[in-house]
Coordinates of C-alpha atoms and ligand atoms in Angstrom, one line a residue:
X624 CA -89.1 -26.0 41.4
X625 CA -91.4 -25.2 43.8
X626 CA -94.3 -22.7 42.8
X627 CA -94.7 -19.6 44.8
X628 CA -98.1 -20.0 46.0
X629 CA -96.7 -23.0 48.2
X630 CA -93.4 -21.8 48.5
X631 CA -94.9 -18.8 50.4
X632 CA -97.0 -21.3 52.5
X633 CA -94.3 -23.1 53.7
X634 CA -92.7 -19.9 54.7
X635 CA -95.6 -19.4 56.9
X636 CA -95.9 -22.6 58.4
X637 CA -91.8 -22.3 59.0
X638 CA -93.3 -19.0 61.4
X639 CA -95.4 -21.4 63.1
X640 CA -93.1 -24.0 63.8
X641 CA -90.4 -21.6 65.1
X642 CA -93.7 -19.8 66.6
X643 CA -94.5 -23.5 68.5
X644 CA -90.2 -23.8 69.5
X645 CA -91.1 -20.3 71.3
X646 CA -94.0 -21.1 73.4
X647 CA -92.7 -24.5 74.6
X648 CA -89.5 -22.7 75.3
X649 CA -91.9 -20.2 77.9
X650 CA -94.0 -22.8 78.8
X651 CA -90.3 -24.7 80.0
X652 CA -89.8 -21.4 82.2
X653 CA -92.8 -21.6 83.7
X654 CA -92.3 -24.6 84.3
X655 CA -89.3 -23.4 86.4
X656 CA -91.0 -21.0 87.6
X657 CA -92.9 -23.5 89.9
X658 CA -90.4 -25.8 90.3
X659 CA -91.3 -28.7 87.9
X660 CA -88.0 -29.7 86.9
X661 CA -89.3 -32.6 84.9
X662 CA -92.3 -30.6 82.8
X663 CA -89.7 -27.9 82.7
X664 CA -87.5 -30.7 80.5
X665 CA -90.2 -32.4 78.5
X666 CA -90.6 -29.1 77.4
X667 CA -87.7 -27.7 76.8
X668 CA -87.2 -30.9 74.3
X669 CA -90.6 -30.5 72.9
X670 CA -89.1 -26.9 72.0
X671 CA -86.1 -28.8 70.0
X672 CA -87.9 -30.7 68.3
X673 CA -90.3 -28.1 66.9
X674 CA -87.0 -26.6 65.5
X675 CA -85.8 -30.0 63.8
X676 CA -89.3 -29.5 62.3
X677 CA -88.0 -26.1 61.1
X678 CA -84.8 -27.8 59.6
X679 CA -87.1 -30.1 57.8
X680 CA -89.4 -27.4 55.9
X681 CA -86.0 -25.0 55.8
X682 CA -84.2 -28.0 53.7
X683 CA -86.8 -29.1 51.4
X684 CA -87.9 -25.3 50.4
X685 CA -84.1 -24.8 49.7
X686 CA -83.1 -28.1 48.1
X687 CA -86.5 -27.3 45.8
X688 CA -84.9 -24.4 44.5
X689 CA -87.1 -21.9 46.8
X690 CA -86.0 -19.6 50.0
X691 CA -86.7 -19.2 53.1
X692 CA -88.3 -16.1 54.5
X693 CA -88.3 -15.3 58.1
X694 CA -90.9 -13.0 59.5
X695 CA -91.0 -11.8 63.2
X696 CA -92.5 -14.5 65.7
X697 CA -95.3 -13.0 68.0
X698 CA -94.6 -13.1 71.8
X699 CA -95.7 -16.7 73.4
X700 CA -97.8 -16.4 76.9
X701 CA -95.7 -16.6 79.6
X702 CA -97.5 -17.5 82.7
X703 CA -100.4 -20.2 83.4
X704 CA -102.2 -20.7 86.1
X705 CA -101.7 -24.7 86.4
X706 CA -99.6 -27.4 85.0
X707 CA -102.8 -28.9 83.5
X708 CA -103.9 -25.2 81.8
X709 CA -100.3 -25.5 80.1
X710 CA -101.5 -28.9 78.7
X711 CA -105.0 -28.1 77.5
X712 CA -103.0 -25.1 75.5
X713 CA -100.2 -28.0 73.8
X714 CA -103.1 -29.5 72.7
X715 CA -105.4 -27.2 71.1
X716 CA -101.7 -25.2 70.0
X717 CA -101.1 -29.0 68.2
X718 CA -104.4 -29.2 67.0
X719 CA -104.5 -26.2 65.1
X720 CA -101.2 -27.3 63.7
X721 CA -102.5 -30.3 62.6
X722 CA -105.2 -28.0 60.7
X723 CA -102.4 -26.4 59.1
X724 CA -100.4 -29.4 57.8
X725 CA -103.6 -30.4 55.9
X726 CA -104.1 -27.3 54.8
X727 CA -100.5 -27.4 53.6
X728 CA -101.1 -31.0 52.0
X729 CA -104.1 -30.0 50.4
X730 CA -102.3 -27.1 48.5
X731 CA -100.3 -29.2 47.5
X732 CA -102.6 -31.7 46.4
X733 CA -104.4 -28.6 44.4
X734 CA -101.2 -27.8 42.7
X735 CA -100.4 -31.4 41.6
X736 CA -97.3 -30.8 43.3
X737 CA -96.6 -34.5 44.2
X738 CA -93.0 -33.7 45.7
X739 CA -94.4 -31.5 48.0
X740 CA -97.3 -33.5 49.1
X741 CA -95.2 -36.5 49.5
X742 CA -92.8 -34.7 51.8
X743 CA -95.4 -33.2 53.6
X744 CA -97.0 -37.1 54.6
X745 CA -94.2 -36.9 57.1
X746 CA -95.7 -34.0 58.8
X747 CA -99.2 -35.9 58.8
X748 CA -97.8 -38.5 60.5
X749 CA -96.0 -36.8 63.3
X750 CA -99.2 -34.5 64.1
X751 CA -100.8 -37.8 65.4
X752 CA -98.0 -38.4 67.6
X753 CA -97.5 -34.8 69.0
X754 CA -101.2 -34.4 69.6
X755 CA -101.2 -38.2 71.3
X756 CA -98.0 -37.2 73.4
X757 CA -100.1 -34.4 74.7
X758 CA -103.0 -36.0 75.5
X759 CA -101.6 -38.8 77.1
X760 CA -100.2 -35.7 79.5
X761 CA -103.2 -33.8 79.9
X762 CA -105.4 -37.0 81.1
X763 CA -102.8 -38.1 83.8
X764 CA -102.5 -34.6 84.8
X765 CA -106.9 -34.6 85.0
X766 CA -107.0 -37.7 86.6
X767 CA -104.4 -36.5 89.6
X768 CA -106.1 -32.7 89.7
X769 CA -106.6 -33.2 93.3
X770 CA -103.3 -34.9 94.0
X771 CA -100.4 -32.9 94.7
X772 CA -98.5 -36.7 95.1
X773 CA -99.5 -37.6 91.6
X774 CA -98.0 -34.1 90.1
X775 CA -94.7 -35.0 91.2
X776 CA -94.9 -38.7 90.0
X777 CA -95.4 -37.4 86.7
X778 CA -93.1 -34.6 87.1
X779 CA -90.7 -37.6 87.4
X780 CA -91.9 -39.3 84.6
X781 CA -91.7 -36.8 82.2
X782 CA -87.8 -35.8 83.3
X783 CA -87.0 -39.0 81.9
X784 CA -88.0 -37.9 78.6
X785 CA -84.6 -37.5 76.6
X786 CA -84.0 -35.8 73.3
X787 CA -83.1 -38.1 70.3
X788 CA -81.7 -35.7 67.4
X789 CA -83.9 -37.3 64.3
X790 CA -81.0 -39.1 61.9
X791 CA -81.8 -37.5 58.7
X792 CA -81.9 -34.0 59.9
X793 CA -78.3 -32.5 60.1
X794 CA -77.4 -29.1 61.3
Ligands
FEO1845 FE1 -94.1 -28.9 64.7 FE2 -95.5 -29.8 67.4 O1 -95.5 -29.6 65.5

């Protein structure tokens, strides 16, 4: 059973991830916007996967015996004023996330709830990739800021990006 205090705290960090679904989702249509077909996709996958995150924290609060509370998601930004001021905002919007998972882990740690703290490794782990994945972005985007060429190379490149539906997360 899990205990309020981090039953409640999931529920919150279930806000954030749908919260994270949203602003990839208007960062995709700005991506439009402008005509980046290929950011517009990376991001617009980016936005699935934040709610296969939601599935994750939605089935383990449920199959602990707790439920899942949904409270209204604030309004994402919808217009930047480059591709690389949409990157520098995936990353410090992931970082902070990443501040929240541990704050999540060490709730649980403080609770001795071991389930919970166990489940929640998973999220540790995928932090370090979505932070990397932005990065890895954000410096090819730096290194071509004078390079209109070099935007639509990696416009390219990230179009290619397809989404993989995780195997242990079912509708
Ligand atoms: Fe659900 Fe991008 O972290």
């Amino acid at each position: 059973m899990l205990e309020k205090k981090m039953e409640k705290a999931i529920n919150e960090q279930i806000n954030w991830e749908l919260y994270s679904s949203y602003l990839y989702f208007s960062m995709a249509s700005y991506f439009d916007s402008v005509n980046l077909k290929g950011f517009s996709s990376w991001m617009r996958i980016q936005a699935m996967e934040e709610q296969t995150h939601v599935k994750r924290f939605y089935d383990f609060v449920t199959a602990r015996g707790g439920r899942v509370i949904l409270s209204a998601i604030k309004a994402p930004p919808s217009e930047w004023k480059s591709a690389l001021a949409v990157f520098e905002e995936t990353l410090e919007h992931e970082q902070v996330v990443t501040g929240r998972i541990n704050d999540l882990m060490d709730l649980s740690l403080k609770l001795k709830d071991h389930a919970t703290s166990s489940f929640l490794t998973w999220f540790v782990d995928e932090q370090v990739e979505e932070e990397e994945s932005a990065d890895e972005v954000l410096q090819s985007l730096k290194l071509n800021e004078n390079n209109p060429g070099g935007l639509f190379m990696i416009d390219k490149e990230l179009g290619a990006r397809s989404f993989v539906p995780p195997a242990d997360i079912t509708v």
